[in-house]
Amino acid sequence: MSDKIFQEKIDAEKKIEPKDWMPEGYRRHLVRQISQHAHSEIIGMQPEGNWITRAPSLRAKMILLAKVQDEAGHGLYLYSACETLGVTRDELIQQLHDGNAKYSSIFNYPALSWADMGAIGWLVDGAAIVNQVSLQRTSYGPYSRGMIKICKEESFHQRQGYEIMAEMAKGTPEQKEMAQDALNRFWWPSIMMFGPQDSDSPRTGNAMKWKIKRQTNDELRQSFIDKTVPQAEVIGLTIPDPELKWNEKRGHYDFGEMDWEEFWNVVNGHGPCNKQRLAHHKRAHDNGKWVRNASQAYAQKQEKILKS
Amino acid sequence: MGENTIVWEVFIQSKNGLAHKHVGNVHATDKVMALENARDLYTRRNEGSCIWVVKAKDIVSSESEDSEAFFDPSNDKIYRHPTFYNMPDGAKHI
Ligand SMILES: [Fe+2]
Ligand SMILES: [Fe+2]
């Protein structure tokens, strides 16, 4: 009975709130998806954080700092949304450290040159935005509200990346080459951020029925490609896909086959930076333990003083 | 924060004269930290002129399951709305 009422609510485009009844599968799906999303924002700070001290100008450094700080904020909004489903933040962090929770594979690729800051902002944030804009309409209230806030903040992320790419593309031949190289390395991993093709994505069914997801992986990927190809043309860079071609009949770009073997390899922990990213997060978390303990001791002391 | 710190709900007044609006929550061990975390998390783009933080466990909420019964007393009192009344033709400013 509850199942039926729940589905009617979903079908009527009503949001589900934390205290509402929900099927266990819905809750589980959300915890997995939202925590994965949160971890991605947090781990995603690492490749960019790596370049803050080496930004080529003060302007670039301030922008990158602000962007990375935003990503920390996005992680926190999402952890909050996830906690409304009855899981604690400590449990979420533990799942990440145990390898039971995943994060977006894109962050397991290294950021080798300054141009990568351009490629990440333009392509990785660009792909994330396409996904997040769609998720603003997700059926779970706290997740939807988090997405709305995140989307407002994301718009500068993609622009600052595209600006870097545009500047480098019209710089010296070496700079243009760096930009092209960054695009070559980040293109395929970026379009694989949308996940497996619909034909082999077993969980999409319920996620669409429950309106957790509003568009399929393939729809989102296509929309990202359609937006991005003309942007590459504007700045004179070439997308590394010989099969990329406008299809008049479909009204979309056709594109080449993605390397799913590599995708699953990276998802399953064998990407270039999987170990490093997780080890860094654990180290930072462990090194911060004394600060958390001290602040707790301080709070207890203050409370005692107030009571006496 | 971790180690199950206290959760504080955050309310922000975006401009002087407006009501405080719920925006989300933060984790913090004490109220000063809660305010500072809320500032850093929710007002990075001048979104606020004043912040309230309230321990989440101190908030009392009605239950959504019995919301129908809970709000029932106001359902049948349509005469509380101005549209209920018949105004004579030609009457203005009322
Ligand atoms: Fe983000
Ligand atoms: Fe971003």
Coordinates of C-alpha atoms and ligand atoms in Angstrom, one line a residue:
Chain A
M1 CA 0.0 0.0 0.0
S2 CA 2.7 2.5 1.0
D3 CA 4.6 1.6 -2.1
K4 CA 1.6 2.6 -4.2
I5 CA 1.1 5.9 -2.4
F6 CA 4.8 6.5 -2.8
Q7 CA 4.8 5.9 -6.5
E8 CA 1.8 8.1 -6.9
K9 CA 3.6 10.9 -5.2
I10 CA 6.6 10.5 -7.4
D11 CA 4.4 10.4 -10.5
A12 CA 2.7 13.6 -9.4
E13 CA 6.2 15.3 -9.3
K14 CA 6.0 15.7 -5.5
K15 CA 9.2 15.7 -3.6
I16 CA 10.0 13.1 -1.0
E17 CA 11.2 14.5 2.3
P18 CA 13.4 12.9 5.0
K19 CA 10.5 12.0 7.3
D20 CA 8.3 10.6 4.5
W21 CA 7.9 6.8 4.0
M22 CA 10.1 5.5 1.3
P23 CA 10.9 2.0 0.0
E24 CA 14.2 0.6 1.4
G25 CA 15.5 0.3 -2.2
Y26 CA 14.9 4.0 -2.8
R27 CA 16.8 5.0 0.4
R28 CA 19.7 2.7 -0.4
H29 CA 19.9 4.0 -4.0
L30 CA 20.0 7.5 -2.7
V31 CA 22.6 6.9 -0.1
R32 CA 24.8 5.3 -2.7
Q33 CA 24.3 7.9 -5.3
I34 CA 24.5 11.0 -3.0
S35 CA 27.5 9.7 -1.1
Q36 CA 29.3 8.9 -4.3
H37 CA 28.6 12.4 -5.5
A38 CA 29.8 13.9 -2.2
H39 CA 33.0 11.9 -2.2
S40 CA 33.6 13.0 -5.8
E41 CA 33.4 16.7 -4.8
I42 CA 35.9 16.1 -2.0
I43 CA 38.4 13.8 -3.8
G44 CA 38.0 16.1 -6.8
M45 CA 39.8 18.9 -4.9
Q46 CA 43.1 17.0 -5.1
P47 CA 44.1 17.2 -8.7
E48 CA 43.3 21.0 -8.7
G49 CA 44.7 21.6 -5.2
N50 CA 47.9 20.2 -6.6
W51 CA 48.2 23.3 -8.8
I52 CA 47.3 26.1 -6.4
T53 CA 50.9 26.8 -5.3
R54 CA 52.0 26.8 -8.9
A55 CA 49.3 28.9 -10.5
P56 CA 50.9 31.2 -13.2
S57 CA 49.5 34.4 -11.8
L58 CA 47.9 35.8 -8.6
R59 CA 44.6 36.1 -10.5
A60 CA 44.8 32.5 -11.5
K61 CA 45.7 31.4 -8.0
M62 CA 42.8 33.3 -6.4
I63 CA 40.4 31.8 -8.9
L64 CA 41.6 28.3 -8.4
L65 CA 41.5 28.7 -4.6
A66 CA 37.9 29.9 -4.8
K67 CA 36.9 27.0 -7.1
V68 CA 38.5 24.4 -4.9
Q69 CA 36.8 25.9 -1.8
D70 CA 33.5 25.7 -3.6
E71 CA 34.0 22.0 -4.3
A72 CA 34.6 21.5 -0.5
G73 CA 31.3 23.2 0.0
H74 CA 29.6 21.0 -2.6
G75 CA 30.9 18.0 -0.8
L76 CA 29.4 19.3 2.5
Y77 CA 26.0 20.1 1.0
L78 CA 25.9 16.6 -0.3
Y79 CA 27.0 14.9 2.9
S80 CA 24.2 16.8 4.7
A81 CA 21.7 15.6 2.2
C82 CA 22.9 12.1 2.6
E83 CA 22.7 12.3 6.4
T84 CA 19.0 13.1 6.2
L85 CA 18.6 9.4 5.1
G86 CA 19.8 8.2 8.5
V87 CA 23.5 7.6 7.8
T88 CA 26.2 9.5 9.8
R89 CA 29.1 11.4 8.2
D90 CA 31.5 9.2 10.0
E91 CA 30.0 6.1 8.4
L92 CA 30.2 7.8 5.0
I93 CA 33.9 8.7 5.4
Q94 CA 34.5 5.1 6.7
Q95 CA 32.9 3.7 3.6
L96 CA 35.1 5.8 1.4
H97 CA 38.2 4.7 3.3
D98 CA 37.2 1.0 3.2
G99 CA 36.7 1.3 -0.6
N100 CA 33.0 0.4 -0.2
A101 CA 31.9 3.8 -1.5
K102 CA 33.1 5.0 -4.9
Y103 CA 33.8 8.4 -6.3
S104 CA 33.9 9.6 -9.9
S105 CA 36.7 7.9 -11.8
I106 CA 37.8 11.1 -13.5
F107 CA 39.7 12.1 -10.4
N108 CA 41.9 9.1 -10.7
Y109 CA 43.7 10.8 -13.6
P110 CA 46.7 13.0 -12.8
A111 CA 46.8 16.7 -13.5
L112 CA 50.1 17.0 -15.3
S113 CA 50.3 20.6 -16.6
W114 CA 48.6 23.9 -16.0
A115 CA 46.5 23.3 -19.1
D116 CA 44.9 20.4 -17.1
M117 CA 43.3 23.1 -14.9
G118 CA 41.7 24.4 -18.0
A119 CA 40.6 21.0 -19.2
I120 CA 39.2 20.0 -15.8
G121 CA 37.2 23.2 -15.4
W122 CA 35.9 23.1 -19.0
L123 CA 35.3 19.4 -19.4
V124 CA 35.0 17.8 -16.0
D125 CA 32.9 20.6 -14.4
G126 CA 31.1 20.9 -17.7
A127 CA 30.1 17.3 -17.6
A128 CA 29.2 17.6 -13.9
I129 CA 27.0 20.6 -14.7
V130 CA 25.0 18.7 -17.3
N131 CA 24.4 16.0 -14.8
Q132 CA 23.6 18.3 -11.9
V133 CA 21.3 20.5 -13.9
S134 CA 19.3 17.4 -14.6
L135 CA 19.4 16.3 -10.9
Q136 CA 17.9 19.6 -9.8
R137 CA 14.6 17.8 -10.6
T138 CA 15.4 14.7 -8.6
S139 CA 12.6 13.4 -6.5
Y140 CA 14.4 13.6 -3.1
G141 CA 13.9 17.1 -1.6
P142 CA 17.2 17.6 0.2
Y143 CA 19.2 16.2 -2.9
S144 CA 17.3 18.5 -5.2
R145 CA 17.9 21.6 -3.1
G146 CA 21.5 20.8 -2.8
M147 CA 21.8 20.5 -6.6
I148 CA 20.1 23.8 -7.1
K149 CA 22.6 25.5 -4.8
I150 CA 25.5 23.7 -6.4
C151 CA 24.4 24.6 -10.0
K152 CA 24.4 28.3 -9.0
E153 CA 28.0 28.0 -7.9
E154 CA 29.2 25.8 -10.8
S155 CA 28.7 28.3 -13.6
F156 CA 32.0 30.1 -12.9
H157 CA 33.9 26.8 -12.6
Q158 CA 33.4 25.8 -16.2
R159 CA 34.0 29.4 -17.5
Q160 CA 37.3 29.7 -15.7
G161 CA 38.5 26.4 -17.2
Y162 CA 37.4 27.4 -20.7
E163 CA 39.1 30.7 -20.3
I164 CA 42.4 29.0 -19.4
M165 CA 42.0 26.7 -22.5
A166 CA 41.2 29.7 -24.8
E167 CA 44.2 31.7 -23.5
M168 CA 46.6 28.8 -24.0
A169 CA 45.2 27.9 -27.4
K170 CA 46.0 31.4 -28.7
G171 CA 49.4 31.5 -26.9
T172 CA 52.8 30.2 -28.1
P173 CA 52.8 27.0 -30.1
E174 CA 54.0 25.2 -27.0
Q175 CA 51.1 26.5 -25.0
K176 CA 48.7 25.5 -27.6
E177 CA 50.2 22.1 -27.7
M178 CA 49.8 21.8 -23.9
A179 CA 46.1 22.8 -24.2
Q180 CA 45.6 20.2 -27.0
D181 CA 47.4 17.6 -25.0
A182 CA 45.2 18.2 -21.9
L183 CA 42.1 18.0 -24.1
N184 CA 43.4 14.7 -25.6
R185 CA 43.9 13.2 -22.2
F186 CA 40.6 14.4 -20.6
W187 CA 38.1 14.1 -23.4
W188 CA 37.4 10.4 -23.2
P189 CA 37.4 10.1 -19.4
S190 CA 35.1 13.2 -19.3
I191 CA 32.4 11.6 -21.5
M192 CA 32.7 8.4 -19.6
M193 CA 31.8 10.4 -16.4
F194 CA 28.2 9.8 -17.4
G195 CA 28.6 6.1 -16.7
P196 CA 28.0 3.0 -18.7
Q197 CA 25.8 3.0 -21.8
D198 CA 22.1 2.6 -21.1
S199 CA 22.2 -0.8 -22.6
D200 CA 24.5 -2.0 -19.8
S201 CA 23.4 0.1 -16.9
P202 CA 21.4 -2.2 -14.7
R203 CA 20.3 0.3 -12.0
T204 CA 18.9 2.9 -14.4
G205 CA 15.5 1.3 -14.4
N206 CA 14.4 2.0 -10.8
A207 CA 16.3 5.2 -10.7
M208 CA 14.2 6.5 -13.5
K209 CA 11.0 5.1 -12.2
W210 CA 11.6 6.7 -8.8
K211 CA 12.8 9.9 -10.6
I212 CA 16.0 9.9 -8.7
K213 CA 17.6 10.2 -12.2
R214 CA 15.7 12.3 -14.7
Q215 CA 17.7 11.5 -17.8
T216 CA 19.6 8.5 -18.8
N217 CA 23.4 8.3 -19.0
D218 CA 23.3 8.3 -22.8
E219 CA 21.0 11.3 -23.0
L220 CA 23.2 13.3 -20.6
R221 CA 26.4 12.3 -22.5
Q222 CA 24.9 13.3 -25.8
S223 CA 23.8 16.7 -24.5
F224 CA 27.3 17.3 -23.1
I225 CA 29.0 16.4 -26.4
D226 CA 26.6 18.6 -28.4
K227 CA 27.4 21.6 -26.2
T228 CA 31.2 21.0 -26.1
V229 CA 32.1 20.3 -29.7
P230 CA 31.3 23.8 -30.9
Q231 CA 33.2 25.3 -27.9
A232 CA 36.3 23.4 -29.0
E233 CA 36.0 24.8 -32.5
V234 CA 35.7 28.3 -31.2
I235 CA 39.1 28.1 -29.5
G236 CA 40.7 26.1 -32.3
L237 CA 41.3 22.8 -30.5
T238 CA 40.5 19.4 -31.9
I239 CA 38.5 16.8 -30.0
P240 CA 40.4 13.5 -30.2
D241 CA 37.7 11.5 -31.8
P242 CA 38.0 10.8 -35.6
E243 CA 34.4 9.6 -35.7
L244 CA 32.9 12.8 -34.3
K245 CA 30.5 14.1 -36.9
W246 CA 27.3 16.2 -36.9
N247 CA 24.4 14.0 -37.8
E248 CA 21.8 16.1 -39.5
K249 CA 19.1 13.5 -39.2
R250 CA 19.5 13.0 -35.5
G251 CA 20.2 16.6 -34.7
H252 CA 23.2 15.4 -32.6
Y253 CA 26.8 14.7 -33.0
D254 CA 27.8 11.1 -33.6
F255 CA 30.8 9.9 -31.7
G256 CA 33.2 7.0 -31.5
E257 CA 33.3 4.0 -29.3
M258 CA 34.4 4.5 -25.7
D259 CA 37.0 2.3 -24.1
W260 CA 35.0 0.5 -21.5
E261 CA 37.7 -1.8 -20.5
E262 CA 39.7 1.2 -19.3
F263 CA 36.6 2.6 -17.6
W264 CA 36.0 -0.5 -15.5
N265 CA 39.7 -0.8 -14.8
V266 CA 39.8 2.7 -13.2
V267 CA 36.4 2.2 -11.4
N268 CA 37.8 -1.0 -9.9
G269 CA 40.9 0.7 -8.5
H270 CA 43.5 0.4 -11.2
G271 CA 43.6 3.9 -12.5
P272 CA 46.8 6.0 -12.4
C273 CA 46.0 7.7 -9.1
N274 CA 43.4 5.6 -7.2
K275 CA 45.8 4.7 -4.4
Q276 CA 47.3 8.1 -4.1
R277 CA 43.9 9.9 -3.9
L278 CA 42.6 7.6 -1.2
A279 CA 45.8 7.6 0.8
H280 CA 45.9 11.4 0.7
H281 CA 42.3 11.6 2.0
K282 CA 43.0 9.1 4.8
R283 CA 46.2 10.9 5.8
A284 CA 44.5 14.3 5.9
H285 CA 41.6 12.8 8.0
D286 CA 44.0 11.1 10.4
N287 CA 46.2 14.2 10.8
G288 CA 43.1 16.2 11.6
K289 CA 42.1 14.0 14.4
W290 CA 43.8 15.9 17.2
V291 CA 42.1 19.1 16.0
R292 CA 38.7 17.4 16.2
N293 CA 39.5 16.0 19.7
A294 CA 40.8 19.4 20.9
S295 CA 37.7 21.2 19.7
Q296 CA 35.5 18.7 21.4
A297 CA 37.4 19.0 24.7
Y298 CA 37.1 22.8 24.4
A299 CA 33.4 22.6 23.9
Q300 CA 32.9 20.4 26.9
K301 CA 35.0 22.7 29.0
Q302 CA 33.0 25.7 27.9
E303 CA 29.8 24.0 28.8
K304 CA 31.0 23.2 32.3
I305 CA 32.0 26.8 32.8
L306 CA 28.5 27.9 31.7
K307 CA 26.8 25.5 34.1
S308 CA 28.9 26.3 37.2
Chain B
M1 CA 33.8 17.2 11.3
G2 CA 33.6 13.5 12.2
E3 CA 33.4 11.6 15.4
N4 CA 29.7 12.4 15.4
T5 CA 29.9 16.1 16.2
I6 CA 26.8 18.2 16.8
V7 CA 24.6 19.0 13.7
W8 CA 23.4 22.6 13.6
E9 CA 20.7 23.8 11.3
V10 CA 21.5 27.1 9.6
F11 CA 19.1 30.0 8.9
I12 CA 20.2 33.0 6.9
Q13 CA 18.8 36.4 6.6
S14 CA 19.8 37.5 3.1
K15 CA 19.1 41.2 3.6
N16 CA 18.2 43.4 6.4
G17 CA 14.5 43.5 6.9
L18 CA 13.8 40.0 5.5
A19 CA 13.0 36.8 7.4
H20 CA 15.7 34.2 8.2
K21 CA 15.5 31.2 5.8
H22 CA 16.7 27.7 6.3
V23 CA 19.6 26.9 4.0
G24 CA 21.1 23.6 5.3
N25 CA 23.2 22.5 8.2
V26 CA 26.8 22.3 9.5
H27 CA 28.7 20.1 11.9
A28 CA 30.5 21.9 14.7
T29 CA 31.5 21.2 18.3
D30 CA 30.4 24.6 19.7
K31 CA 28.3 27.5 18.7
V32 CA 31.1 29.8 17.7
M33 CA 32.5 27.2 15.3
A34 CA 28.9 26.5 14.1
L35 CA 28.5 30.2 13.1
E36 CA 31.9 30.4 11.5
N37 CA 31.4 27.1 9.5
A38 CA 27.9 28.3 8.4
R39 CA 29.5 31.6 7.2
D40 CA 32.2 29.8 5.2
L41 CA 29.8 27.2 3.8
Y42 CA 26.7 29.3 3.0
T43 CA 27.8 32.9 2.5
R44 CA 30.8 32.7 0.2
R45 CA 29.0 35.1 -2.2
N46 CA 27.5 37.7 0.1
E47 CA 24.3 35.7 0.6
G48 CA 23.8 36.9 4.1
S49 CA 23.5 39.8 6.6
C50 CA 22.8 37.6 9.6
I51 CA 23.0 33.9 10.5
W52 CA 21.2 31.8 13.1
V53 CA 22.4 28.3 14.0
V54 CA 20.2 26.0 16.1
K55 CA 21.1 22.5 17.3
A56 CA 19.2 20.1 15.0
K57 CA 18.2 18.0 17.9
D58 CA 16.4 21.0 19.5
I59 CA 14.1 21.4 16.6
V60 CA 10.6 20.1 17.0
S61 CA 8.8 19.1 13.8
S62 CA 5.3 18.0 13.0
E63 CA 5.1 14.5 11.4
S64 CA 4.5 14.4 7.7
E65 CA 2.4 11.2 8.0
D66 CA -0.3 12.9 10.1
S67 CA 0.0 16.3 8.4
E68 CA -3.6 16.0 7.1
A69 CA -5.0 15.6 10.6
F70 CA -2.6 18.1 12.0
F71 CA -3.6 20.9 9.6
D72 CA -7.3 19.9 9.4
P73 CA -8.6 22.7 11.6
S74 CA -7.8 25.3 8.9
N75 CA -9.2 23.3 6.0
D76 CA -12.8 24.3 6.3
K77 CA -12.4 28.0 7.2
I78 CA -12.4 29.5 3.8
Y79 CA -13.9 32.7 5.2
R80 CA -10.4 33.5 6.4
H81 CA -9.5 34.3 2.8
P82 CA -10.5 37.7 1.2
T83 CA -11.7 35.9 -1.9
F84 CA -14.6 34.4 0.2
Y85 CA -16.5 37.7 0.3
N86 CA -18.9 39.2 -2.2
M87 CA -18.1 42.8 -3.0
P88 CA -20.7 45.1 -4.6
D89 CA -20.0 46.1 -8.2
G90 CA -18.1 49.3 -8.4
A91 CA -16.5 49.2 -4.9
K92 CA -12.9 50.2 -5.1
H93 CA -9.8 50.0 -2.9
I94 CA -11.1 47.1 -0.8
Ligands
FE1 FE 31.2 20.8 -7.6
FE2 FE 32.8 22.5 -9.9

